[in-house]
Structure formats: structure tokens, C-alpha cells
Short mmCIF file of C-alpha atoms in Angstrom, two decimals:
data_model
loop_
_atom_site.label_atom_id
_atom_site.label_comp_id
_atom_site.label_asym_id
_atom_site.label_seq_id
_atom_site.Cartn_x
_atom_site.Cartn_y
_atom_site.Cartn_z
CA UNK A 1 -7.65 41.44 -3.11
CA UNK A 2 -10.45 39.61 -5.15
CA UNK A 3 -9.95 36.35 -6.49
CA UNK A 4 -9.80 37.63 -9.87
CA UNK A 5 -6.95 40.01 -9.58
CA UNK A 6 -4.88 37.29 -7.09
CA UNK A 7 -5.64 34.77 -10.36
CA UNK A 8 -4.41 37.66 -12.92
CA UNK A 9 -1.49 38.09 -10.43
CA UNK A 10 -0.51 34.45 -11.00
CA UNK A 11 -0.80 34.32 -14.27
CA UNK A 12 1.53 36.85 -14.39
CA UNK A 13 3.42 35.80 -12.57
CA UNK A 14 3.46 32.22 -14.31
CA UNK A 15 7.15 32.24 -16.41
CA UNK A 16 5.15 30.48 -19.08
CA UNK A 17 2.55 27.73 -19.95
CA UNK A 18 5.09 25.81 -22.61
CA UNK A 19 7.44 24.56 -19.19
CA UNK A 20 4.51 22.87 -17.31
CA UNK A 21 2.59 21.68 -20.39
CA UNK A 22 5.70 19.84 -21.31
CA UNK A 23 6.33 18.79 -18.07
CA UNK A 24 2.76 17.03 -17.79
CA UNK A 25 3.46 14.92 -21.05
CA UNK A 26 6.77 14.17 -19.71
CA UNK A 27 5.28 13.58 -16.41
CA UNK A 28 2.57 11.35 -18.13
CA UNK A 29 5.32 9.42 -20.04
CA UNK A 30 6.84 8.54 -16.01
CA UNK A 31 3.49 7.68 -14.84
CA UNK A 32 2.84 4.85 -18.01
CA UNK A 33 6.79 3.83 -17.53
CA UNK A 34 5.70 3.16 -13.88
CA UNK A 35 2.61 1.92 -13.89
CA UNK A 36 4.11 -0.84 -16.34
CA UNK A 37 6.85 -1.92 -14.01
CA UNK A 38 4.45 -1.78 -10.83
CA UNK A 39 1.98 -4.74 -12.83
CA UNK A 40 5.01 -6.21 -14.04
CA UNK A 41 6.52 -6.25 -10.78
CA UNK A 42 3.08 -8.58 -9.88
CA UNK A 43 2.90 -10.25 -12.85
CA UNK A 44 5.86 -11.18 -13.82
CA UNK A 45 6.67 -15.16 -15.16
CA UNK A 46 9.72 -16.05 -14.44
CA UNK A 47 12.74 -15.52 -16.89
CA UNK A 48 16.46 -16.93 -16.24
CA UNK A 49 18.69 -14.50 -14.72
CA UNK A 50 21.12 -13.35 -17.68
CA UNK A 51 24.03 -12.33 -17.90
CA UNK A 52 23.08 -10.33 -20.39
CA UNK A 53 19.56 -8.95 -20.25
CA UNK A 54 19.62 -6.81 -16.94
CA UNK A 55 15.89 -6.13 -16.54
CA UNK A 56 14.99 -9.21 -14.41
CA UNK A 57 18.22 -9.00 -12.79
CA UNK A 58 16.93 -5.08 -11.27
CA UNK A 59 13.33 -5.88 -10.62
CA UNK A 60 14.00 -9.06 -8.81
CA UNK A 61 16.11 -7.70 -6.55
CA UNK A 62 16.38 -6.77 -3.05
CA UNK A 63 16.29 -3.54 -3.58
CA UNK A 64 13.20 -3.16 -5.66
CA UNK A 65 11.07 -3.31 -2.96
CA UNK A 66 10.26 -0.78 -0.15
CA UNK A 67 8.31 -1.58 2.98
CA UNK A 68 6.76 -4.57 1.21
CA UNK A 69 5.63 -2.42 -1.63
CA UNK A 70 7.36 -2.12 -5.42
CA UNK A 71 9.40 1.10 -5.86
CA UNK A 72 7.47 1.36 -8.85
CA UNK A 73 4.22 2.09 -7.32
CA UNK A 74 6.51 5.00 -5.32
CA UNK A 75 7.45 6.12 -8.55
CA UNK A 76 3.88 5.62 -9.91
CA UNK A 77 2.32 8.08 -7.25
CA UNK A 78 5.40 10.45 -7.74
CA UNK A 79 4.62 10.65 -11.37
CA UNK A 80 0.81 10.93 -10.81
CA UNK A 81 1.58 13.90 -8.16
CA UNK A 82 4.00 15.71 -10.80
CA UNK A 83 1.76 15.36 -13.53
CA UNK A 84 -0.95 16.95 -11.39
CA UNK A 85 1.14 19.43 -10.19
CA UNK A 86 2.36 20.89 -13.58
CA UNK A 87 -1.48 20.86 -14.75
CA UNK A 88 -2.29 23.21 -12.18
CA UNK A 89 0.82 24.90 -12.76
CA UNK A 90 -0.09 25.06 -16.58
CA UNK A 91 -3.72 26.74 -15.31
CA UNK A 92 -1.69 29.35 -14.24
CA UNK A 93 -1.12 28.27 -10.42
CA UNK A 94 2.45 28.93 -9.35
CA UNK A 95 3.20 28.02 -6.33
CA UNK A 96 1.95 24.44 -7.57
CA UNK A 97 4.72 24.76 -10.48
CA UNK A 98 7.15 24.95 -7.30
CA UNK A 99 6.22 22.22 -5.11
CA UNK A 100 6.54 20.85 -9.01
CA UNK A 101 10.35 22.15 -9.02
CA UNK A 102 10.73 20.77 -5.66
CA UNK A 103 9.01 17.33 -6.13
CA UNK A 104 10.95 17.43 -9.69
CA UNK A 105 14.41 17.63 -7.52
CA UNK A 106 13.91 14.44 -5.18
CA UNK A 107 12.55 12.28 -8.09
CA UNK A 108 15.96 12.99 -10.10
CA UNK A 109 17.42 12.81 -6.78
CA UNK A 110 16.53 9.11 -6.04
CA UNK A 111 16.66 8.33 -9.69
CA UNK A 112 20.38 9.06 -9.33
CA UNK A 113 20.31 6.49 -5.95
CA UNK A 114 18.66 4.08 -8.04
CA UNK A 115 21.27 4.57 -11.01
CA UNK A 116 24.10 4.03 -8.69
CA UNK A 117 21.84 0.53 -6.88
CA UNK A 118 21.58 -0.96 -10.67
CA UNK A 119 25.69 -0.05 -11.65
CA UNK A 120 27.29 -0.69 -8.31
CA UNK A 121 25.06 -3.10 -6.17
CA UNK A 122 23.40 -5.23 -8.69
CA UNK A 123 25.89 -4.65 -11.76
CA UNK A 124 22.70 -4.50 -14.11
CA UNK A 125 20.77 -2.04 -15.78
CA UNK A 126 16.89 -2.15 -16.82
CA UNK A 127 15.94 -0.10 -19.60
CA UNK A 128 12.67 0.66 -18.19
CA UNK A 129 13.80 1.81 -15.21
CA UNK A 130 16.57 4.04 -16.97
CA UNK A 131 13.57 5.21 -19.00
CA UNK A 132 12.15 6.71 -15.54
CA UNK A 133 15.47 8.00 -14.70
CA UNK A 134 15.58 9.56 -17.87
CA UNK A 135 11.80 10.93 -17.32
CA UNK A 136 12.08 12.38 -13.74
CA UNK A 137 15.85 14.11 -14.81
CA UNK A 138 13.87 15.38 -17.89
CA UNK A 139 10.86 16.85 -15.46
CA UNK A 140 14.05 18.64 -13.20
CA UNK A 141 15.57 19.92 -16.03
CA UNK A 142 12.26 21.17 -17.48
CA UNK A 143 11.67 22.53 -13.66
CA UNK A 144 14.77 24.57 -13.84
CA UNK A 145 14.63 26.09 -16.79
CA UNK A 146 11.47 27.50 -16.18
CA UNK A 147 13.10 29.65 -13.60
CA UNK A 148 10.54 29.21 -10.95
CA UNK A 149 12.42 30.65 -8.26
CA UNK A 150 11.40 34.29 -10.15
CA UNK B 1 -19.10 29.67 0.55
CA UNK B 2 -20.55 31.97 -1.94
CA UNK B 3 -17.60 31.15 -4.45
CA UNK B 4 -18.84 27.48 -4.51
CA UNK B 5 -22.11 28.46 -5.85
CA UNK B 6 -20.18 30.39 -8.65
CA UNK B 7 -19.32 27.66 -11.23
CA UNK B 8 -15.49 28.21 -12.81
CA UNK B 9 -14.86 26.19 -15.29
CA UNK B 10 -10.86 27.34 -15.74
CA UNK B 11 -10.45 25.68 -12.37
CA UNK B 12 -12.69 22.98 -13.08
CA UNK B 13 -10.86 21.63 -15.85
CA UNK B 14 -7.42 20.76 -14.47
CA UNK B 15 -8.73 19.07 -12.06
CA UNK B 16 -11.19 17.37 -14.63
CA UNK B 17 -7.93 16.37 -16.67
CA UNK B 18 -5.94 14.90 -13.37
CA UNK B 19 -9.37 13.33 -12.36
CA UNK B 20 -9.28 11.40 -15.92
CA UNK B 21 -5.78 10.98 -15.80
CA UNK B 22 -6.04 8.72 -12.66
CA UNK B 23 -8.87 7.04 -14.31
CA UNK B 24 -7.17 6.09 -17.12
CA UNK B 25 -4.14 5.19 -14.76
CA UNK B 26 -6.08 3.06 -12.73
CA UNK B 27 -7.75 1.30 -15.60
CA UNK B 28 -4.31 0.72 -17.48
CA UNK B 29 -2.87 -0.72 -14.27
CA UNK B 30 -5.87 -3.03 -13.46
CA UNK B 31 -5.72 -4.01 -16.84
CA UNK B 32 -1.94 -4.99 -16.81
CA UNK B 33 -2.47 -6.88 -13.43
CA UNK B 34 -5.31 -8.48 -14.76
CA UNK B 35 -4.89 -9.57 -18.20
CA UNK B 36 -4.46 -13.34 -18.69
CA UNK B 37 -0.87 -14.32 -19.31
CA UNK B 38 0.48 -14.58 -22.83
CA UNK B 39 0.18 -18.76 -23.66
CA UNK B 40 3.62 -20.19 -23.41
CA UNK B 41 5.41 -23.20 -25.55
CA UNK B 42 5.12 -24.73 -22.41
CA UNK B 43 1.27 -25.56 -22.29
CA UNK B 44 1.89 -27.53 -25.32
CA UNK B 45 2.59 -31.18 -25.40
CA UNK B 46 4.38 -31.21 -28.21
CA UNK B 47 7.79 -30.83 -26.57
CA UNK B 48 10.92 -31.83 -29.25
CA UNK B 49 9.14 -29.63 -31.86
CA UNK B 50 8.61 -26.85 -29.36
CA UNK B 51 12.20 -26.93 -28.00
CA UNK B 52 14.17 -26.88 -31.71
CA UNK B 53 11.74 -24.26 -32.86
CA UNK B 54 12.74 -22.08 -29.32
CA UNK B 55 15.96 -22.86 -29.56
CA UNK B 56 17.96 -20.61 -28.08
CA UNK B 57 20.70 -19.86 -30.89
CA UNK B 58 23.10 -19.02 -27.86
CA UNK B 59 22.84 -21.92 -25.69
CA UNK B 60 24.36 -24.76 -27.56
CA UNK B 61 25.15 -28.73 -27.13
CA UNK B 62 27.83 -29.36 -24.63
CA UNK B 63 31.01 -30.33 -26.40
CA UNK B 64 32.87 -33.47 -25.58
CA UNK B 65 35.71 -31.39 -24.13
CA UNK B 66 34.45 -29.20 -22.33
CA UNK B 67 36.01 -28.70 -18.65
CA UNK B 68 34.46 -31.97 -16.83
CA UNK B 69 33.56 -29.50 -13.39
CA UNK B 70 33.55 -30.71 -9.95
CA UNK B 71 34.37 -34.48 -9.82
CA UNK B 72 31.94 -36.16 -8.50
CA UNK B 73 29.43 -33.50 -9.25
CA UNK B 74 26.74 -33.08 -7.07
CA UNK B 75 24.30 -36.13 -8.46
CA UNK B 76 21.29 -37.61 -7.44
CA UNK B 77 19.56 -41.00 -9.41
CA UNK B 78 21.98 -43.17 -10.67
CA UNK B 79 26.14 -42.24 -11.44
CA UNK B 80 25.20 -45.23 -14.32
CA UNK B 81 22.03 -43.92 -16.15
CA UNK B 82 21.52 -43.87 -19.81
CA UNK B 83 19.89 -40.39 -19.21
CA UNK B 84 21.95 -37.17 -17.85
CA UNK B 85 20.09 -34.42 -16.77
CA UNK B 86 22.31 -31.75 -15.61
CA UNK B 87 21.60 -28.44 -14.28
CA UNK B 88 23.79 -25.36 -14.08
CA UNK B 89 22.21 -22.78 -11.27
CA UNK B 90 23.22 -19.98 -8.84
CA UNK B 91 21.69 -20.05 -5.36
CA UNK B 92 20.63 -16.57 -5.62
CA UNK B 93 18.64 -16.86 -8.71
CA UNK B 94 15.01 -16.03 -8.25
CA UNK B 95 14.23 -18.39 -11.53
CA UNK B 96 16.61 -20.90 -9.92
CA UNK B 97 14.90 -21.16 -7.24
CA UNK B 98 10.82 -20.95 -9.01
CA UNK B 99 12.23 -24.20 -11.01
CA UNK B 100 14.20 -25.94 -7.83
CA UNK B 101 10.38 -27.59 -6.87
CA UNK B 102 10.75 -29.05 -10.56
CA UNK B 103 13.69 -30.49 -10.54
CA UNK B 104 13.15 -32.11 -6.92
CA UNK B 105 9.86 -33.43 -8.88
CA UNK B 106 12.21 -35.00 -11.55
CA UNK B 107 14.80 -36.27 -8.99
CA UNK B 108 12.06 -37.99 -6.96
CA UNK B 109 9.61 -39.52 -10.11
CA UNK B 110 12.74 -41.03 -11.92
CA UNK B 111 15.01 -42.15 -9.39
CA UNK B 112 17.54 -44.78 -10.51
CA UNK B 113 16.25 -44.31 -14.30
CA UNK B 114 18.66 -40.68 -14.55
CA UNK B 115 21.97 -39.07 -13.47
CA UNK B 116 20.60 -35.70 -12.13
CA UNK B 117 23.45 -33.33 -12.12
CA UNK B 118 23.94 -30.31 -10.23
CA UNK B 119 26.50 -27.20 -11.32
CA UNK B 120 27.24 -24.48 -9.74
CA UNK B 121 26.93 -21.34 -11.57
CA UNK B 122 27.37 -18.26 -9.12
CA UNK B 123 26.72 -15.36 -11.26
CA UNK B 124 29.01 -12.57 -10.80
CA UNK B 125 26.28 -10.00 -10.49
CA UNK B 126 24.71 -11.83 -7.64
CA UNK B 127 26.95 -10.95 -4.39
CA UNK B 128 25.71 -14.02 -1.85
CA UNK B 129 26.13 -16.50 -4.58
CA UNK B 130 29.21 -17.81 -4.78
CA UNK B 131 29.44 -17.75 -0.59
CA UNK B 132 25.99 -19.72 -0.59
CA UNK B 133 27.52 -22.58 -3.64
CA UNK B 134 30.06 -22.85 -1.15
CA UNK B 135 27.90 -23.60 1.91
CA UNK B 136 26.06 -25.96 0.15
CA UNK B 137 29.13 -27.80 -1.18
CA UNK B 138 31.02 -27.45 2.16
CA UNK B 139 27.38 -29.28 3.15
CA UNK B 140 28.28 -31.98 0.55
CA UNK B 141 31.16 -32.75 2.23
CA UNK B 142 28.89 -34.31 4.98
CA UNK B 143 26.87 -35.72 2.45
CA UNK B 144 24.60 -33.46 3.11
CA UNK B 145 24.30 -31.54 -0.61
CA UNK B 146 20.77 -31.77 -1.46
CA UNK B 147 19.51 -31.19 2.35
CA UNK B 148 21.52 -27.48 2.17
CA UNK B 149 20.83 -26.79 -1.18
CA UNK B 150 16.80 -26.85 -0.77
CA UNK B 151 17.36 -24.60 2.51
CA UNK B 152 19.23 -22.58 0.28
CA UNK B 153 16.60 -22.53 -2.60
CA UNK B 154 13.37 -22.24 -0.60
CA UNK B 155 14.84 -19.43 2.09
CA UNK B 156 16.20 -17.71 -1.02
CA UNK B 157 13.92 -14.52 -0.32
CA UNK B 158 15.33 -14.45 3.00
CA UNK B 159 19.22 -14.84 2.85
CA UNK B 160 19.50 -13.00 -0.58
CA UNK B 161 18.62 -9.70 0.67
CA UNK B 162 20.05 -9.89 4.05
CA UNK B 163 23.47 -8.50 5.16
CA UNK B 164 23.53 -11.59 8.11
CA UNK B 165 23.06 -14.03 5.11
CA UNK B 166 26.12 -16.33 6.64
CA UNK B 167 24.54 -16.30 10.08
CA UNK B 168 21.68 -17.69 8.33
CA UNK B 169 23.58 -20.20 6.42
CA UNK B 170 25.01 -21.44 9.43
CA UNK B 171 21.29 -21.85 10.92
CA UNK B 172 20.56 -23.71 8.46
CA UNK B 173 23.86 -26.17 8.81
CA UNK B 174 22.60 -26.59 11.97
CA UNK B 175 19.35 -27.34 11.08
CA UNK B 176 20.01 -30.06 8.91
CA UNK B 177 22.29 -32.12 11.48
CA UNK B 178 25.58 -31.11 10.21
CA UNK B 179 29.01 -30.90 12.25
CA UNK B 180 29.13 -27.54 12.50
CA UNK B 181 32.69 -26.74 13.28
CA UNK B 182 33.81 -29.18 9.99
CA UNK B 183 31.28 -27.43 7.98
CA UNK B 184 32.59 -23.87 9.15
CA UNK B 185 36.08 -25.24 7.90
CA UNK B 186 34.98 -26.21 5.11
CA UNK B 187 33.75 -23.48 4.23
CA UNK B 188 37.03 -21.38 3.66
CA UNK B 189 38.83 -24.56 2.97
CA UNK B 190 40.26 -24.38 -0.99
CA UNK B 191 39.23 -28.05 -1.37
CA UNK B 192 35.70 -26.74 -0.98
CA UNK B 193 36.00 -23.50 -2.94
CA UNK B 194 37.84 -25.33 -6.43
CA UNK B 195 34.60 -27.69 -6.86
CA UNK B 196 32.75 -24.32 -7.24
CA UNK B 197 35.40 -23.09 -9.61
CA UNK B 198 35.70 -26.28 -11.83
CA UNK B 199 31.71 -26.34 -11.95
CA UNK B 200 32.20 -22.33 -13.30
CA UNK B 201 34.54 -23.42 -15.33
CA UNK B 202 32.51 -26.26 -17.06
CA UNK B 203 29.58 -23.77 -17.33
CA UNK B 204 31.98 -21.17 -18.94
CA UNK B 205 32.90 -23.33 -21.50
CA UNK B 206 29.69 -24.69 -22.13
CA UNK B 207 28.59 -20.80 -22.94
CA UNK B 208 26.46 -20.35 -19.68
CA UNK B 209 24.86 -17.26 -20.15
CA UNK B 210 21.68 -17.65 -18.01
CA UNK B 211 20.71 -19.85 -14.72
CA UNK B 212 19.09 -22.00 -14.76
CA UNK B 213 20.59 -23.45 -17.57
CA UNK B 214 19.59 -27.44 -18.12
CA UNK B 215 20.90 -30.09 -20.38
CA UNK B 216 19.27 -33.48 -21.07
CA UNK B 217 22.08 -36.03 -22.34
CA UNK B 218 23.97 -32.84 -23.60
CA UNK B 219 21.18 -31.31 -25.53
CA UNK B 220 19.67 -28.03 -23.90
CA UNK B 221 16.15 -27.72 -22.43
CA UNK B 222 14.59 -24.71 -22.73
CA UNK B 223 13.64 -22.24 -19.60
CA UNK B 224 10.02 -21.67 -20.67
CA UNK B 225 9.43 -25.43 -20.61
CA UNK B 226 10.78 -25.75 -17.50
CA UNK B 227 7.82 -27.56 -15.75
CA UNK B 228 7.46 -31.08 -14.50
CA UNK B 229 5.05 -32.19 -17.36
CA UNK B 230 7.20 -31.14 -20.57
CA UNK B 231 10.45 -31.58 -19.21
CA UNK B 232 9.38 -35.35 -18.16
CA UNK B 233 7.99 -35.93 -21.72
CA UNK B 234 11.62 -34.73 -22.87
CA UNK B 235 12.94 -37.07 -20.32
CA UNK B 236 10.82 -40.12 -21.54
CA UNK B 237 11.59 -39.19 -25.47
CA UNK B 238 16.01 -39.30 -24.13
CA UNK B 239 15.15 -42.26 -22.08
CA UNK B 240 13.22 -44.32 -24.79
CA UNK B 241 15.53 -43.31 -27.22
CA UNK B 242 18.51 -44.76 -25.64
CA UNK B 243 16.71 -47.71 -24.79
CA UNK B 244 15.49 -49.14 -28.11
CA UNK B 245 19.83 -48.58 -28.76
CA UNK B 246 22.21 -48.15 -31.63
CA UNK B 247 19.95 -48.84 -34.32
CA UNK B 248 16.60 -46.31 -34.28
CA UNK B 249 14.70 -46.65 -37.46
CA UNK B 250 13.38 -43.61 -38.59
CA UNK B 251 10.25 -45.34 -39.85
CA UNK B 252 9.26 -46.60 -36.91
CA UNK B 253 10.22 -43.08 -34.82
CA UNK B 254 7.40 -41.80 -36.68
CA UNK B 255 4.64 -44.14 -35.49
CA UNK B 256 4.85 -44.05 -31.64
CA UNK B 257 5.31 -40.32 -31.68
CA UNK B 258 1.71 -40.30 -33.09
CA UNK B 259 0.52 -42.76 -30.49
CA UNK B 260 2.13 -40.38 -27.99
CA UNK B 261 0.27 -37.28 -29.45
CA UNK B 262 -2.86 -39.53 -29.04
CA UNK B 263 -2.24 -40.97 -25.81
#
């Protein structure tokens, strides 16, 4: 029971390095995508609400806020924690590649939630926002396929 | 610990890339929040040439026949003004509502001199909207229009993402001294709801795609330069030019734009 043989053990173990390495650039992809909308989300001048373009339409609502803060920061630390999580994962930890799985689930989870807020409660879509919809269902799928309930 | 004295650089190194990962997170972010806003048309004087070049190909000159909306509109300044400035909104707008200081700026500074105009334009994707065009117009039938209509605008945040929003409304009816009960009517009387509509309806066929959408004698002002200093130098331009009457010479146009450049 030395650390050496518990680290051999894990690496092992590990399904393979390709499923977290892509999930940190994925992951990394997120954590831009959010950190953009969380200074936007500050910064933004004004635009007219459109008909047409949707983004100012989602970020300006009610519903992009939580407890006084933007979701995108949420998402920002969500990203940050997944990317961190599949580096260690990709160093050959494995249970950090499943609290990665895990973590992976409840961002695609509430990306759904937030998919259904933009088509049925606001009637508008931001592309950035599908972008981290698209990221965190990417990082689940990535998460499954690695099998990491083996 | 005698494992802390041993140096391992495989588990040094993710946390070495996280560690620089939050750096460069940090640093991005700070930089975004930071950086100094991209200069606008607006900061330039220079208004007519900045509105035709920024002319938005999709908002166009209101036609002579389209639908005349609610009659009387909601107007402040003069029904008799050379000058018509007329704005097309929605109550729940967040940009509607950064420009309504503006346009109370415009209302106020030219008085008698304009017709200021106000449409309703509810957009379907906002859900309090159309309810809140209809408090304020079921406020106008007390003469009271403008008094709900800057409750409405500067309580936006409040009302827009509240599920009480008509208990709020009715606070503010209150508030500003109206007969409650009437105003209550009112309020699901069809009388009330068709100025809405015919306001839609003019904005519809005028092409509304956006609020706040604003027209000077017709022509339309762009959002970007929707700030007291260039939209009163596009007021002043309408004004002067229907002033000096049917017969502008193009000669003399020239001259006193470059004494107002200089000015």
C-alpha cells in the first residue's frame, strides 16, 4: 500500500488519457464562453431589444441572474471546476474523472433548464449561451463515453 | 509529512496547469471588465452624417399610409409643432427604459417647439408588456399617461421580473393620485386595450423590429445616438429646417452647417 503502487493502480485503472484531455479543452472552451458573458453581463451598453437578435433579449432578463450574481459567473466556476477536474483526471486520478462525470451531468442538466428558460419563457435564444449548452452537453457526453463507472 | 519533503513533479504539474489556467482566467476577465468601451457614433457631433452612414437598412421612413395608431396618441409639447418626434417602446424593454431619462430630457428642453409622441410597442417576447401598455394607457384615461409611464420605466427592474407585477401596477396607480376603481376598469375595458392595438398596428406597418424605435418628422434616429446631446442637434437641424420653409437653398445649407461644426 505505498503511494507508488496506489498511483500505478490508478493509472490503471484510468479508461484512458484521450477522454479527460479532451474534456479539459472542451472544458476550457466553457470557461472562455463564460467568462465572456459574465464581463459582458457588467459591461454591457445598451442595445434595442429585437425582435430578431435574441442575445440581449436572454442576458437582460430576469432570469439571468441568481442571488444577485450573473449565471454566467455560476457557469464560469463550473467550467473552471471541470476543467480542473479532468486535468487531474488526465494525471491519472480517477476518482477526480468521476466527480468530473458527475459535475459533467448537472452542467448539461441545467443547460437543458436554461434551453427550455430561452425557448419557452423568454422566446429567444443567445448564441453564446447555446455555445455553453453545447460545451457542458459535449463535456457529459465526453464523461460517458469514457465509461467511468468501470 | 515526509512525502512533502519529497518533490513530485507529476503531481505538481496539474496543479501548475489549473493554477495558470485561473491566472489566465482571471486576467482575461479583468481585462474584459476593464477595457474602455469601444467609441460610439454617438460621441461625435457630427450627427446627419453619422445617422445616414448607420443607417439601419431595416428601419425605414414612415410611409404616409401607414396605420395612424391610437388617436390621440399619447403626446407631450405641442399637437401643432413643425417637429414630430415619435417614439415606439415596450414597457419592459431594458433599452426602453436606459433611454426613457432622454426622452423626458427632450420633452422638458423643447416644450411647445415639438409633438413628442409616444407608441406602444409590447413585444411579444416580453410577457408583462402588453399588461403594463395597458396600465399606463388605462392611466391616460385620467390624464395621467406620462405620470404611470415613468413609474413604469424607472421600477422596470422591479415589476418585470416579478410574478405580483399587477399588484405593483396598481401601487403605483395609487401612487400617482388616480381613481383607482376607474383605472381597474379600465384596465380590462376594450376601449383601453384597442389604443394598444392600433399603436401595434402603426408600429407593424412601419417595420418595428426593435424598441426603442424613434422617428424625427418621419425619418428614423438611430439607437446608438440615442443621448440628449445628438438627438437635440438632430432636433435643432428638423426644427431649423422647417423653419427657414419651402424654399431651402442648398448653397446656403452648406454655410451654417460649418458654423455649427465650429460653434
Amino acid at each position: 500500500m505505498t503511494p507508488e503502487t496506489e498511483i500505478a493502480d490508478e493509472r490503471s485503472a484510468a479508461p484512458s488519457r484521450k477522454w479527460p484531455v479532451a474534456a479539459a479543452v472542451i472544458a476550457l472552451i466553457g470557461l472562455g464562453d463564460s467568462i465572456y458573458l459574465t464581463a459582458h453581463h457588467y459591461t454591457a451598453e445598451p442595445v434595442p431589444c429585437s425582435l430578431i437578435e435574441g442575445c440581449e433579449s436572454v442576458l437582460t432578463s430576469a432570469y439571468a441572474e441568481f442571488a444577485g450574481l450573473p449565471l454566467a459567473l455560476y457557469g464560469a466556476i463550473a467550467y473552471f471546476a471541470a476543467f480542473s477536474l479532468a486535468v487531474l483526471a488526465a494525471f491519472g486520478d480517477t476518482r477526480m474523472w468521476r466527480l468530473f462525470a458527475v459535475l459533467a451531468f448537472l452542467m448539461a442538466a441545467f443547460s437543458g433548464y436554461l434551453i427550455y428558460v430561452q425557448g419557452a419563457l423568454i422566446g429567444a435564444f443567445c448564441q453564446f449561451c447555446l455555445l455553453s449548452a453545447l460545451t457542458s452537453f459535449t463535456l457529459f457526453v465526453i464523461a460517458l463515453a469514457s465509461r467511468p463507472w468501470r | 509529512m515526509a512525502d512533502k519533503t519529497k518533490p513530485q513533479p507529476k503531481s505538481n504539474a496539474p496543479m501548475l496547469i489549473i493554477g495558470l489556467v485561473l491566472i489566465v482566467g482571471a486576467v482575461a476577465g479583468w481585462y474584459l471588465l476593464t477595457k474602455p468601451k469601444a467609441p460610439t457614433a454617438a460621441n461625435n457631433s457630427n450627427t446627419a452624417a453619422a445617422n445616414s452612414n448607420a443607417a439601419n437598412p431595416k428601419t425605414a421612413t414612415i410611409p404616409a399610409n401607414a396605420p395612424p395608431g391610437a388617436n390621440p396618441p399619447n403626446q407631450a409639447g405641442s399637437p401643432n409643432a413643425l417637429v414630430t418626434v415619435e417614439e415606439f417602446a415596450d414597457f419592459q424593454c431594458g433599452s426602453c427604459a436606459s433611454v426613457h431619462p432622454v426622452m423626458n430630457e427632450i420633452k422638458a428642453y423643447y416644450g411647445s417647439k415639438i409633438r413628442f409622441v409616444f407608441r406602444n410597442f409590447p413585444l411579444p417576447m416580453h410577457d408583462k408588456a402588453y399588461d403594463a401598455a395597458v396600465a399606463a394607457e388605462a392611466a391616460g384615461n385620467q390624464g395621467k399617461f406620462w405620470d404611470m409611464q415613468n413609474l413604469l420605466f424607472s421600477n422596470q427592474k422591479a415589476w418585470a421580473s416579478s410574478p405580483t407585477y399587477k399588484t405593483m401596477f396598481k401601487e403605483y396607480a395609487q401612487k400617482i393620485g388616480l381613481d383607482v376603481t376607474k383605472w381597474e376598469n379600465d384596465m380590462i375595458a376594450t376601449m383601453t386595450k384597442s389604443r394598444v392595438d392600433a399603436d401595434i398596428e402603426r408600429g407593424k406597418g412601419v417595420n418595428i423590429n426593435a424598441t426603442p424605435t424613434l422617428y424625427i418628422n418621419g425619418v428614423p434616429f438611430q439607437f446608438a445616438e440615442m443621448q440628449a446631446a445628438p438627438l437635440k442637434a438632430a432636433i435643432d437641424a428638423e426644427l431649423k429646417k422647417v423653419g427657414e420653409g419651402a424654399a431651402p437653398n442648398p448653397a446656403a445649407n452648406s454655410a451654417p452647417a460649418n458654423a455649427n461644426a465650429a460653434k
